[in-house]
Amino acid sequence: MSSLTTVVLDNGGSTIKAGAVGDDGHDLGVRLIPNAVIRSKGDRTTYVGHEIDQCRDFSSLHSRLPFEKGYLVDWDAQKAVWDGLFSTEVLSVNAPESSLVITEPYFNLPNIQDVYDQFVFEEYEFHSYHRCPPAAMIPYGSLFTADSVGTPECALIVDSGFSFTHVVPMINHQIQWHAVKRIGVGGKLLTNQLKEVVSYRQWNMMDETYIMNHAKESCCYVSTQFIADLETCRSKPKQNPIVMEYLLPNFSLNRGGEIRPPGYELTPTDQVLLMENERFAIPELLFRPDDIGLEQTGLPGTIAASIAVFPEDLQGMFWANIGVIGGNTKFPGFHERLMTELRSLAPVDFDIQIFKSDDPVTESCRSALSFVRHPDFPNHLVTRTDYLECGSNATRRKFGQWQTGESSQNGEKSKATRQDDIEPRLTRKPSRARMRTNTSSSSRRR
């Protein structure tokens, strides 16, 4: 199996990060492909995945996304994107002579996992494949090896992606599912919130998801002094250093959206979007989801709650090895704000260190490419022969199940389910209702 070409797909809700490792061990780099079937209203053309590069009019794009609420549900759209991805136009994959490494959502449903297996082995007939969440690949990459110390035994991955933000603790490369936390804030929610705010205050942009997503990525930042920045915008509206002018696209001139360059003189055809407190109020939802009514803890509190699940002698290792990946971590000021708030939540005698990637969007894919070159990689694969013999039971045994807390190596139980962690749950106090019932029963016996 080591002589096979291995295809790597970080199959995200917004984009697919794709790469391949040849039989000589060299990878072909990482390509970003929209994971959507897109219909352009301007030129009345449908673009599937990688074909979006041919589009010239990005106004009023309608996207059909395979993912809904974080799970892959539209398999027809997904197959259309994968067909183009495996074609000679992109990766030129010969599936029967290739292996596949693909990521799946955290807490993926068993029925959806079975469909993954069917598509890989029955539809495309890959020789073998491995399926896992994105964070499971990170220990094989270079995120934690910046200081040449090596991958730590205990690490905590913050994966802030398109649909959700997950806090994923790991011990010896194994996800500790009982301590994984989810926040219902992702890039999709931030873009939709920006569309609503801008449509209420300035232009009607409710149908311009593509343009507003670009405006979000170009203009927004995480404020380290939120109240002070808010007061600055209130006291001097439209005349303060926070205000930024975003030029909306002009497709008649074949010009995309951009921040207004210094010294640029506006023409009568230019449409300007003023980004003021929206620049920092939108990313603030990662730290304060209750600003829009979500009854959830922000990212720093969620990290602290996840670490608190573990024994005290392990907590210091998690605080000292926090890695952040995902597109939302690219906002300027994100790491500084996260460090400031975590320092106030962590015990005084614990050191905090946040590891950031040069490209957090492709970090999982690049780590997966390193995983393919690992000597132990063939032991993690399920072959098509195994699948035809045992069905999806073969993948469940090899990849493990988050519902039972099993690891992805030979179906062994995770270290987090050892006996000393189970005993406290067996000795918990009875509920108040049971206490009242027992008290009334004893009084009647008297």
Short mmCIF file of C-alpha atoms in Angstrom, two decimals:
data_model
loop_
_atom_site.label_atom_id
_atom_site.label_comp_id
_atom_site.label_asym_id
_atom_site.label_seq_id
_atom_site.Cartn_x
_atom_site.Cartn_y
_atom_site.Cartn_z
CA MET A 1 0.00 0.00 0.00
CA SER A 2 2.95 2.33 0.50
CA SER A 3 3.48 2.48 -3.32
CA LEU A 4 -0.02 3.88 -3.94
CA THR A 5 -0.79 7.52 -4.56
CA THR A 6 -2.63 8.92 -1.54
CA VAL A 7 -5.24 11.67 -1.93
CA VAL A 8 -5.88 13.96 1.05
CA LEU A 9 -9.18 15.84 1.40
CA ASP A 10 -9.88 18.17 4.29
CA ASN A 11 -13.57 18.23 3.43
CA GLY A 12 -14.79 21.45 5.04
CA GLY A 13 -18.20 23.03 4.94
CA SER A 14 -16.97 26.04 2.93
CA THR A 15 -13.84 24.86 1.12
CA ILE A 16 -12.08 21.59 0.40
CA LYS A 17 -8.37 21.60 1.09
CA ALA A 18 -6.99 18.98 -1.30
CA GLY A 19 -3.56 17.48 -1.77
CA ALA A 20 -1.87 14.28 -2.89
CA VAL A 21 1.25 12.32 -2.04
CA GLY A 22 2.78 10.37 -4.91
CA ASP A 23 4.28 6.92 -4.68
CA ASP A 24 7.71 8.59 -4.35
CA GLY A 25 6.64 10.36 -1.14
CA HIS A 26 6.49 13.90 -2.58
CA ASP A 27 3.30 15.91 -2.17
CA LEU A 28 1.85 18.24 -4.76
CA GLY A 29 0.95 21.06 -2.37
CA VAL A 30 -2.49 22.10 -1.12
CA ARG A 31 -5.30 23.44 -3.30
CA LEU A 32 -8.38 25.29 -1.99
CA ILE A 33 -11.61 24.48 -3.80
CA PRO A 34 -15.09 25.83 -2.90
CA ASN A 35 -17.26 23.03 -1.58
CA ALA A 36 -20.42 24.19 -3.32
CA VAL A 37 -22.42 24.15 -6.53
CA ILE A 38 -22.76 27.85 -7.37
CA ARG A 39 -25.29 29.50 -9.66
CA SER A 40 -24.38 32.96 -10.95
CA LYS A 41 -27.31 35.27 -11.56
CA GLY A 42 -25.16 37.61 -13.61
CA ASP A 43 -24.04 35.24 -16.38
CA ARG A 44 -26.68 32.55 -15.65
CA THR A 45 -24.08 29.80 -15.39
CA THR A 46 -23.63 27.01 -12.86
CA TYR A 47 -20.14 26.43 -11.49
CA VAL A 48 -19.22 23.24 -9.64
CA GLY A 49 -16.39 23.47 -7.12
CA HIS A 50 -13.14 24.39 -8.87
CA GLU A 51 -15.00 25.93 -11.84
CA ILE A 52 -15.70 29.08 -9.80
CA ASP A 53 -12.37 30.45 -11.10
CA GLN A 54 -14.11 30.90 -14.47
CA CYS A 55 -16.80 33.17 -12.99
CA ARG A 56 -16.57 36.87 -13.80
CA ASP A 57 -19.73 38.18 -12.14
CA PHE A 58 -19.94 37.42 -8.40
CA SER A 59 -23.12 39.41 -7.76
CA SER A 60 -26.10 37.50 -6.35
CA LEU A 61 -24.43 34.10 -6.31
CA HIS A 62 -26.64 31.26 -5.12
CA SER A 63 -24.65 28.47 -3.44
CA ARG A 64 -25.89 24.94 -2.92
CA LEU A 65 -23.80 23.65 -0.03
CA PRO A 66 -23.39 19.93 0.68
CA PHE A 67 -23.06 20.73 4.39
CA GLU A 68 -25.98 21.88 6.52
CA LYS A 69 -25.52 22.73 10.21
CA GLY A 70 -22.11 21.13 10.17
CA TYR A 71 -23.07 17.77 8.65
CA LEU A 72 -22.83 16.42 5.12
CA VAL A 73 -26.42 15.93 3.97
CA ASP A 74 -26.55 16.80 0.24
CA TRP A 75 -24.63 13.92 -1.31
CA ASP A 76 -25.62 14.80 -4.88
CA ALA A 77 -23.93 18.19 -4.58
CA GLN A 78 -20.95 16.65 -2.82
CA LYS A 79 -20.51 14.02 -5.52
CA ALA A 80 -20.56 16.71 -8.21
CA VAL A 81 -17.77 18.60 -6.40
CA TRP A 82 -15.72 15.42 -5.83
CA ASP A 83 -16.14 14.35 -9.46
CA GLY A 84 -14.59 17.60 -10.61
CA LEU A 85 -11.88 17.34 -7.95
CA PHE A 86 -10.82 13.84 -8.97
CA SER A 87 -10.93 14.70 -12.69
CA THR A 88 -7.91 15.49 -14.85
CA GLU A 89 -8.62 19.21 -14.41
CA VAL A 90 -7.54 19.14 -10.75
CA LEU A 91 -5.95 16.08 -9.12
CA SER A 92 -6.30 13.46 -11.90
CA VAL A 93 -7.04 10.60 -9.48
CA ASN A 94 -7.15 6.96 -10.48
CA ALA A 95 -9.29 5.79 -7.54
CA PRO A 96 -8.76 1.98 -7.74
CA GLU A 97 -5.01 2.55 -7.52
CA SER A 98 -5.11 5.23 -4.82
CA SER A 99 -5.68 5.60 -1.11
CA LEU A 100 -7.81 8.34 0.40
CA VAL A 101 -7.51 10.32 3.62
CA ILE A 102 -10.62 12.38 4.31
CA THR A 103 -11.79 14.44 7.26
CA GLU A 104 -15.27 14.26 8.72
CA PRO A 105 -17.19 16.56 11.11
CA TYR A 106 -16.76 16.23 14.84
CA PHE A 107 -19.51 14.11 16.41
CA ASN A 108 -20.42 12.80 12.97
CA LEU A 109 -23.58 10.68 12.93
CA PRO A 110 -23.18 6.91 12.36
CA ASN A 111 -25.60 6.86 9.41
CA ILE A 112 -23.61 9.60 7.68
CA GLN A 113 -20.37 7.72 8.37
CA ASP A 114 -21.83 4.68 6.61
CA VAL A 115 -22.57 6.81 3.54
CA TYR A 116 -18.96 8.02 3.56
CA ASP A 117 -17.87 4.36 3.38
CA GLN A 118 -20.31 3.60 0.57
CA PHE A 119 -19.15 6.52 -1.56
CA VAL A 120 -15.45 5.78 -1.06
CA PHE A 121 -15.58 2.04 -1.71
CA GLU A 122 -18.68 1.52 -3.87
CA GLU A 123 -19.03 4.74 -5.86
CA TYR A 124 -15.35 5.60 -6.42
CA GLU A 125 -13.80 2.20 -5.59
CA PHE A 126 -10.74 3.53 -3.79
CA HIS A 127 -8.18 0.88 -2.82
CA SER A 128 -8.16 1.97 0.85
CA TYR A 129 -8.97 4.98 3.00
CA HIS A 130 -8.76 6.62 6.41
CA ARG A 131 -11.43 8.89 7.93
CA CYS A 132 -11.00 11.16 10.97
CA PRO A 133 -11.82 14.66 12.31
CA PRO A 134 -9.44 17.48 11.31
CA ALA A 135 -7.86 17.84 14.76
CA ALA A 136 -6.71 14.21 14.72
CA MET A 137 -4.17 15.10 12.03
CA ILE A 138 -2.60 18.07 13.83
CA PRO A 139 -0.11 16.11 15.99
CA TYR A 140 1.51 14.79 12.81
CA GLY A 141 2.12 18.31 11.47
CA SER A 142 4.39 21.15 12.48
CA LEU A 143 2.01 23.27 14.55
CA PHE A 144 3.59 22.33 17.89
CA THR A 145 7.15 21.81 16.63
CA ALA A 146 8.14 25.44 16.14
CA ASP A 147 10.61 25.24 19.04
CA SER A 148 12.00 21.86 17.89
CA VAL A 149 10.65 20.27 21.07
CA GLY A 150 8.35 17.79 19.35
CA THR A 151 4.65 17.12 19.61
CA PRO A 152 3.48 17.25 23.27
CA GLU A 153 1.70 14.34 24.91
CA CYS A 154 -1.20 16.58 25.94
CA ALA A 155 -2.47 19.25 23.57
CA LEU A 156 -5.65 21.23 23.04
CA ILE A 157 -6.78 22.15 19.51
CA VAL A 158 -9.12 25.08 18.87
CA ASP A 159 -10.72 24.50 15.47
CA SER A 160 -12.85 27.50 14.45
CA GLY A 161 -14.32 26.71 11.06
CA PHE A 162 -17.29 27.40 8.82
CA SER A 163 -20.10 25.90 10.90
CA PHE A 164 -18.85 25.67 14.49
CA THR A 165 -15.92 26.28 16.79
CA HIS A 166 -14.64 23.16 18.56
CA VAL A 167 -12.26 22.78 21.48
CA VAL A 168 -10.58 19.39 21.14
CA PRO A 169 -8.21 18.03 23.82
CA MET A 170 -5.85 15.23 22.82
CA ILE A 171 -3.62 12.82 24.74
CA ASN A 172 -0.99 10.85 22.82
CA HIS A 173 -2.61 11.68 19.46
CA GLN A 174 -6.02 10.47 20.69
CA ILE A 175 -9.06 12.77 20.92
CA GLN A 176 -10.59 12.79 24.40
CA TRP A 177 -14.21 12.89 23.30
CA HIS A 178 -15.65 13.31 26.79
CA ALA A 179 -13.97 16.73 27.02
CA VAL A 180 -14.63 18.03 23.49
CA LYS A 181 -16.70 21.25 23.53
CA ARG A 182 -18.61 23.00 20.76
CA ILE A 183 -19.60 26.65 20.28
CA GLY A 184 -22.33 27.39 17.75
CA VAL A 185 -20.37 30.25 16.16
CA GLY A 186 -18.50 29.78 12.89
CA GLY A 187 -17.61 31.69 9.77
CA LYS A 188 -21.07 31.21 8.28
CA LEU A 189 -22.80 32.81 11.27
CA LEU A 190 -20.35 35.74 11.29
CA THR A 191 -20.93 36.43 7.59
CA ASN A 192 -24.73 36.21 7.97
CA GLN A 193 -24.61 38.57 10.95
CA LEU A 194 -22.54 41.07 8.96
CA LYS A 195 -25.04 40.87 6.08
CA GLU A 196 -27.92 41.70 8.42
CA VAL A 197 -26.13 44.60 10.11
CA VAL A 198 -24.97 46.16 6.84
CA SER A 199 -28.38 45.67 5.21
CA TYR A 200 -30.05 47.46 8.12
CA ARG A 201 -27.61 50.36 8.22
CA GLN A 202 -26.47 50.93 4.61
CA TRP A 203 -26.90 48.72 1.55
CA ASN A 204 -29.18 45.74 1.06
CA MET A 205 -26.62 42.92 0.95
CA MET A 206 -28.77 39.96 2.00
CA ASP A 207 -28.21 38.21 -1.37
CA GLU A 208 -24.50 39.05 -1.57
CA THR A 209 -22.98 36.35 0.63
CA TYR A 210 -19.82 36.04 -1.46
CA ILE A 211 -19.12 39.78 -1.40
CA MET A 212 -19.84 40.17 2.31
CA ASN A 213 -17.66 37.22 3.16
CA HIS A 214 -14.79 38.93 1.36
CA ALA A 215 -15.55 42.19 3.17
CA LYS A 216 -15.48 40.33 6.49
CA GLU A 217 -12.13 38.74 5.74
CA SER A 218 -10.67 42.05 4.52
CA CYS A 219 -11.90 44.49 7.17
CA CYS A 220 -12.77 42.72 10.42
CA TYR A 221 -10.48 42.31 13.43
CA VAL A 222 -10.72 41.17 17.04
CA SER A 223 -10.57 44.09 19.45
CA THR A 224 -8.41 43.84 22.55
CA GLN A 225 -10.21 46.89 24.00
CA PHE A 226 -13.79 46.39 22.93
CA ILE A 227 -15.44 49.03 25.15
CA ALA A 228 -12.86 51.69 24.24
CA ASP A 229 -13.23 51.01 20.51
CA LEU A 230 -17.01 51.10 20.82
CA GLU A 231 -16.83 54.47 22.59
CA THR A 232 -14.51 55.79 19.87
CA CYS A 233 -17.06 54.90 17.19
CA ARG A 234 -19.90 56.41 19.22
CA SER A 235 -18.21 59.73 19.99
CA LYS A 236 -16.93 60.39 16.46
CA PRO A 237 -19.09 58.54 13.97
CA LYS A 238 -17.56 58.22 10.47
CA GLN A 239 -14.59 60.35 11.56
CA ASN A 240 -12.41 58.07 13.64
CA PRO A 241 -9.38 55.87 12.94
CA ILE A 242 -11.50 52.69 13.05
CA VAL A 243 -13.61 53.58 10.01
CA MET A 244 -12.61 51.73 6.85
CA GLU A 245 -14.03 52.23 3.37
CA TYR A 246 -14.70 49.08 1.37
CA LEU A 247 -15.26 49.55 -2.36
CA LEU A 248 -17.99 47.24 -3.54
CA PRO A 249 -17.25 45.27 -6.72
CA ASN A 250 -17.82 46.86 -10.10
CA PHE A 251 -18.20 43.95 -12.48
CA SER A 252 -18.69 46.19 -15.50
CA LEU A 253 -15.02 47.16 -15.02
CA ASN A 254 -14.07 43.62 -13.96
CA ARG A 255 -12.99 44.92 -10.54
CA GLY A 256 -13.60 42.96 -7.36
CA GLY A 257 -14.28 44.30 -3.90
CA GLU A 258 -11.35 45.87 -2.07
CA ILE A 259 -10.39 48.27 0.69
CA ARG A 260 -10.14 51.81 -0.63
CA PRO A 261 -6.45 52.48 -1.31
CA PRO A 262 -4.94 55.66 0.18
CA GLY A 263 -5.24 58.60 -2.20
CA TYR A 264 -7.81 56.88 -4.39
CA GLU A 265 -10.35 59.35 -5.79
CA LEU A 266 -13.89 58.06 -5.93
CA THR A 267 -15.66 58.02 -9.28
CA PRO A 268 -19.43 58.50 -9.81
CA THR A 269 -19.84 54.75 -10.35
CA ASP A 270 -18.10 53.71 -7.10
CA GLN A 271 -20.22 52.35 -4.27
CA VAL A 272 -18.62 52.57 -0.84
CA LEU A 273 -19.43 50.46 2.18
CA LEU A 274 -18.42 52.13 5.45
CA MET A 275 -17.16 49.57 7.95
CA GLU A 276 -17.12 51.10 11.44
CA ASN A 277 -17.95 49.19 14.62
CA GLU A 278 -18.93 46.23 12.44
CA ARG A 279 -15.20 45.63 12.01
CA PHE A 280 -14.79 44.40 15.58
CA ALA A 281 -18.39 43.76 16.71
CA ILE A 282 -18.79 40.79 14.31
CA PRO A 283 -15.71 38.76 15.43
CA GLU A 284 -16.62 39.61 19.03
CA LEU A 285 -19.29 36.90 18.79
CA LEU A 286 -16.53 34.29 19.12
CA PHE A 287 -15.86 35.62 22.60
CA ARG A 288 -19.38 36.79 23.50
CA PRO A 289 -22.03 34.63 21.77
CA ASP A 290 -24.67 36.02 24.11
CA ASP A 291 -24.49 39.35 22.23
CA ILE A 292 -26.93 37.84 19.71
CA GLY A 293 -28.86 35.71 22.18
CA LEU A 294 -26.86 32.48 22.05
CA GLU A 295 -26.83 31.08 25.57
CA GLN A 296 -23.31 29.72 25.27
CA THR A 297 -19.95 30.45 26.83
CA GLY A 298 -17.37 32.28 24.76
CA LEU A 299 -14.20 30.65 23.45
CA PRO A 300 -11.95 31.39 26.48
CA GLY A 301 -14.51 30.03 28.94
CA THR A 302 -15.09 26.96 26.78
CA ILE A 303 -11.36 26.22 26.72
CA ALA A 304 -11.20 26.52 30.51
CA ALA A 305 -14.23 24.24 30.92
CA SER A 306 -12.69 21.61 28.64
CA ILE A 307 -9.39 21.59 30.52
CA ALA A 308 -11.17 21.43 33.89
CA VAL A 309 -12.54 17.98 32.97
CA PHE A 310 -9.08 16.43 33.34
CA PRO A 311 -7.15 15.59 36.53
CA GLU A 312 -5.26 18.51 38.01
CA ASP A 313 -1.85 17.03 37.28
CA LEU A 314 -2.63 17.07 33.51
CA GLN A 315 -4.23 20.51 33.28
CA GLY A 316 -0.94 22.40 33.18
CA MET A 317 0.13 20.51 30.05
CA PHE A 318 -3.06 21.49 28.25
CA TRP A 319 -2.71 25.17 29.22
CA ALA A 320 0.85 25.15 27.86
CA ASN A 321 -0.05 23.51 24.51
CA ILE A 322 -3.00 25.28 22.88
CA GLY A 323 -3.03 25.20 19.09
CA VAL A 324 -5.45 27.24 16.97
CA ILE A 325 -6.56 26.36 13.43
CA GLY A 326 -9.43 27.35 11.17
CA GLY A 327 -10.26 30.41 9.11
CA ASN A 328 -11.71 32.45 11.98
CA THR A 329 -8.35 32.48 13.78
CA LYS A 330 -6.90 34.64 10.98
CA PHE A 331 -8.61 37.79 12.29
CA PRO A 332 -5.98 40.33 13.40
CA GLY A 333 -5.83 40.52 17.19
CA PHE A 334 -7.37 37.06 17.71
CA HIS A 335 -4.37 35.52 19.44
CA GLU A 336 -3.68 38.57 21.63
CA ARG A 337 -7.29 38.71 22.81
CA LEU A 338 -7.42 34.97 23.45
CA MET A 339 -4.18 35.06 25.45
CA THR A 340 -5.41 37.99 27.56
CA GLU A 341 -8.69 36.31 28.50
CA LEU A 342 -7.15 32.88 29.08
CA ARG A 343 -4.60 34.38 31.45
CA SER A 344 -7.41 35.66 33.66
CA LEU A 345 -9.07 32.22 33.70
CA ALA A 346 -6.04 29.97 34.17
CA PRO A 347 -4.46 29.23 37.57
CA VAL A 348 -1.59 31.58 38.39
CA ASP A 349 1.06 28.86 38.51
CA PHE A 350 0.23 27.53 35.01
CA ASP A 351 2.01 28.81 31.92
CA ILE A 352 -0.09 29.52 28.82
CA GLN A 353 1.25 29.13 25.32
CA ILE A 354 -0.76 29.47 22.12
CA PHE A 355 0.65 27.95 18.95
CA LYS A 356 -0.49 29.58 15.72
CA SER A 357 -0.03 28.39 12.17
CA ASP A 358 1.28 30.34 9.21
CA ASP A 359 -1.86 29.25 7.35
CA PRO A 360 -4.52 28.00 9.79
CA VAL A 361 -6.94 27.19 6.95
CA THR A 362 -4.70 24.53 5.40
CA GLU A 363 -2.99 23.34 8.60
CA SER A 364 -5.09 20.16 8.88
CA CYS A 365 -4.46 19.24 5.24
CA ARG A 366 -0.72 19.83 5.50
CA SER A 367 -0.65 17.78 8.70
CA ALA A 368 -2.52 14.99 6.90
CA LEU A 369 0.11 15.02 4.15
CA SER A 370 2.74 14.51 6.85
CA PHE A 371 0.62 11.73 8.33
CA VAL A 372 0.64 9.93 4.97
CA ARG A 373 4.45 9.89 5.03
CA HIS A 374 4.49 8.49 8.59
CA PRO A 375 5.83 4.89 8.77
CA ASP A 376 2.73 3.76 10.68
CA PHE A 377 0.30 5.14 8.09
CA PRO A 378 -0.60 1.80 6.40
CA ASN A 379 -1.81 0.43 9.75
CA HIS A 380 -4.52 3.12 9.88
CA LEU A 381 -6.12 2.21 6.54
CA VAL A 382 -9.20 0.15 5.79
CA THR A 383 -8.94 -1.61 2.44
CA ARG A 384 -11.74 -2.18 -0.02
CA THR A 385 -11.32 -5.92 0.50
CA ASP A 386 -12.00 -5.46 4.24
CA TYR A 387 -15.07 -3.37 3.47
CA LEU A 388 -16.52 -5.85 0.99
CA GLU A 389 -16.06 -8.59 3.57
CA CYS A 390 -17.32 -6.85 6.73
CA GLY A 391 -19.09 -3.70 5.53
CA SER A 392 -18.98 -0.58 7.70
CA ASN A 393 -18.08 -2.71 10.73
CA ALA A 394 -14.54 -2.75 9.38
CA THR A 395 -14.32 1.06 9.51
CA ARG A 396 -15.94 1.23 12.94
CA ARG A 397 -13.35 -1.14 14.36
CA LYS A 398 -10.43 0.69 12.75
CA PHE A 399 -11.50 4.31 13.15
CA GLY A 400 -13.33 4.03 16.49
CA GLN A 401 -16.55 5.73 17.56
CA TRP A 402 -16.93 8.98 19.48
CA GLN A 403 -20.23 7.71 20.95
CA THR A 404 -18.40 5.00 22.92
CA GLY A 405 -15.23 6.97 23.57
CA GLU A 406 -13.13 4.57 21.50
CA SER A 407 -9.86 5.69 19.97
CA SER A 408 -8.99 5.36 16.31
CA GLN A 409 -6.35 2.69 16.87
CA ASN A 410 -7.61 -0.89 16.86
CA GLY A 411 -10.85 0.11 18.60
CA GLU A 412 -9.17 0.37 22.01
CA LYS A 413 -10.78 2.38 24.74
CA SER A 414 -9.46 5.88 25.29
CA LYS A 415 -7.36 6.58 28.34
CA ALA A 416 -10.03 8.97 29.51
CA THR A 417 -12.36 6.05 30.29
CA ARG A 418 -10.11 4.33 32.78
CA GLN A 419 -11.64 3.12 36.04
CA ASP A 420 -10.56 6.02 38.26
CA ASP A 421 -12.42 8.44 35.95
CA ILE A 422 -15.59 6.34 36.02
CA GLU A 423 -15.86 5.89 39.78
CA PRO A 424 -16.74 9.53 40.61
CA ARG A 425 -19.75 9.29 38.28
CA LEU A 426 -20.98 6.20 40.11
CA THR A 427 -20.84 7.90 43.51
CA ARG A 428 -22.60 11.13 42.62
CA LYS A 429 -25.21 12.51 44.99
CA PRO A 430 -28.87 11.60 44.48
CA SER A 431 -31.12 14.22 42.96
CA ARG A 432 -33.33 16.43 45.14
CA ALA A 433 -36.43 14.64 43.90
CA ARG A 434 -35.08 11.29 45.06
CA MET A 435 -34.05 12.80 48.41
CA ARG A 436 -37.58 14.15 48.95
CA THR A 437 -39.05 10.75 48.02
CA ASN A 438 -36.79 8.93 50.46
CA THR A 439 -37.58 11.42 53.22
CA SER A 440 -41.35 11.11 52.77
CA SER A 441 -41.10 7.32 52.68
CA SER A 442 -39.15 7.19 55.94
CA SER A 443 -41.63 9.54 57.64
CA ARG A 444 -44.53 7.31 56.61
CA ARG A 445 -42.76 4.27 58.04
CA ARG A 446 -42.51 6.07 61.36
#
